[in-house]
Amino acid sequence: MAGSSHGHTPAAWTGVIIAFIGFCIAGVFMVAANPLGFWAGIVVVFVGGIVGLAMKAAGLGMPKESAELAAARARAGQAQIS
């Protein structure tokens, strides 16, 4: 994965950070036995996903790989194996 820069974009970082905050909120309220706060944390998790997708749509995510680049990557991978 390190060679593909998987997840190294502003969209990915922002979405994951917001979702992490939501998990923390949900976890705290689960321990506190507060269902409303728990569900509020779950909503924040989904907001993180929506924000990440919106940022990706705005061009802050990984660009799609062209067919030529995918073929070149496959050839390079086969050359390393051989």
GROMACS .gro file of C-alpha atoms in nm:
model
   82
    1MET     CA    1   0.000   0.000   0.000
    2ALA     CA    2   0.284   0.242   0.062
    3GLY     CA    3   0.361   0.262  -0.308
    4SER     CA    4   0.007   0.350  -0.407
    5SER     CA    5  -0.038   0.647  -0.167
    6HIS     CA    6  -0.365   0.489  -0.056
    7GLY     CA    7  -0.549   0.732   0.170
    8HIS     CA    8  -0.289   1.009   0.162
    9THR     CA    9  -0.532   1.281   0.056
   10PRO     CA   10  -0.705   1.568   0.234
   11ALA     CA   11  -1.043   1.400   0.169
   12ALA     CA   12  -0.934   1.075   0.332
   13TRP     CA   13  -0.770   1.240   0.633
   14THR     CA   14  -1.064   1.471   0.698
   15GLY     CA   15  -1.323   1.195   0.666
   16VAL     CA   16  -1.131   0.961   0.895
   17ILE     CA   17  -1.065   1.228   1.158
   18ILE     CA   18  -1.435   1.325   1.171
   19ALA     CA   19  -1.537   0.958   1.188
   20PHE     CA   20  -1.283   0.896   1.466
   21ILE     CA   21  -1.428   1.184   1.666
   22GLY     CA   22  -1.772   1.033   1.614
   23PHE     CA   23  -1.653   0.693   1.741
   24CYS     CA   24  -1.505   0.863   2.048
   25ILE     CA   25  -1.832   1.046   2.115
   26ALA     CA   26  -2.034   0.727   2.071
   27GLY     CA   27  -1.796   0.535   2.297
   28VAL     CA   28  -1.813   0.789   2.578
   29PHE     CA   29  -2.191   0.801   2.570
   30MET     CA   30  -2.217   0.422   2.549
   31VAL     CA   31  -2.020   0.392   2.872
   32ALA     CA   32  -2.232   0.671   3.022
   33ALA     CA   33  -2.548   0.477   2.926
   34ASN     CA   34  -2.687   0.771   2.728
   35PRO     CA   35  -2.854   0.644   2.410
   36LEU     CA   36  -2.916   0.990   2.265
   37GLY     CA   37  -2.548   1.084   2.289
   38PHE     CA   38  -2.449   0.745   2.144
   39TRP     CA   39  -2.667   0.797   1.838
   40ALA     CA   40  -2.538   1.152   1.802
   41GLY     CA   41  -2.186   1.004   1.782
   42ILE     CA   42  -2.301   0.757   1.516
   43VAL     CA   43  -2.445   1.048   1.316
   44VAL     CA   44  -2.104   1.220   1.337
   45VAL     CA   45  -1.943   0.900   1.200
   46PHE     CA   46  -2.174   0.912   0.897
   47VAL     CA   47  -2.109   1.285   0.855
   48GLY     CA   48  -1.737   1.202   0.832
   49GLY     CA   49  -1.809   0.964   0.545
   50ILE     CA   50  -2.025   1.218   0.366
   51VAL     CA   51  -1.764   1.493   0.411
   52GLY     CA   52  -1.492   1.262   0.275
   53LEU     CA   53  -1.700   1.176  -0.030
   54ALA     CA   54  -1.788   1.541  -0.089
   55MET     CA   55  -1.423   1.642  -0.070
   56LYS     CA   56  -1.332   1.360  -0.309
   57ALA     CA   57  -1.598   1.484  -0.551
   58ALA     CA   58  -1.450   1.834  -0.518
   59GLY     CA   59  -1.114   1.701  -0.638
   60LEU     CA   60  -0.933   1.658  -0.306
   61GLY     CA   61  -0.920   1.277  -0.327
   62MET     CA   62  -0.706   1.038  -0.528
   63PRO     CA   63  -0.737   1.094  -0.903
   64LYS     CA   64  -0.866   0.800  -1.102
   65GLU     CA   65  -0.595   0.593  -1.263
   66SER     CA   66  -0.588   0.582  -1.643
   67ALA     CA   67  -0.588   0.246  -1.825
   68GLU     CA   68  -0.232   0.313  -1.949
   69LEU     CA   69  -0.104   0.377  -1.597
   70ALA     CA   70  -0.277   0.065  -1.464
   71ALA     CA   71  -0.120  -0.147  -1.740
   72ALA     CA   72   0.224   0.003  -1.673
   73ARG     CA   73   0.184  -0.068  -1.300
   74ALA     CA   74   0.089  -0.429  -1.376
   75ARG     CA   75   0.392  -0.473  -1.606
   76ALA     CA   76   0.623  -0.328  -1.341
   77GLY     CA   77   0.478  -0.564  -1.080
   78GLN     CA   78   0.534  -0.863  -1.308
   79ALA     CA   79   0.892  -0.750  -1.376
   80GLN     CA   80   0.964  -0.743  -1.002
   81ILE     CA   81   0.826  -1.095  -0.957
   82SER     CA   82   1.028  -1.243  -1.245
   0.00000   0.00000   0.00000
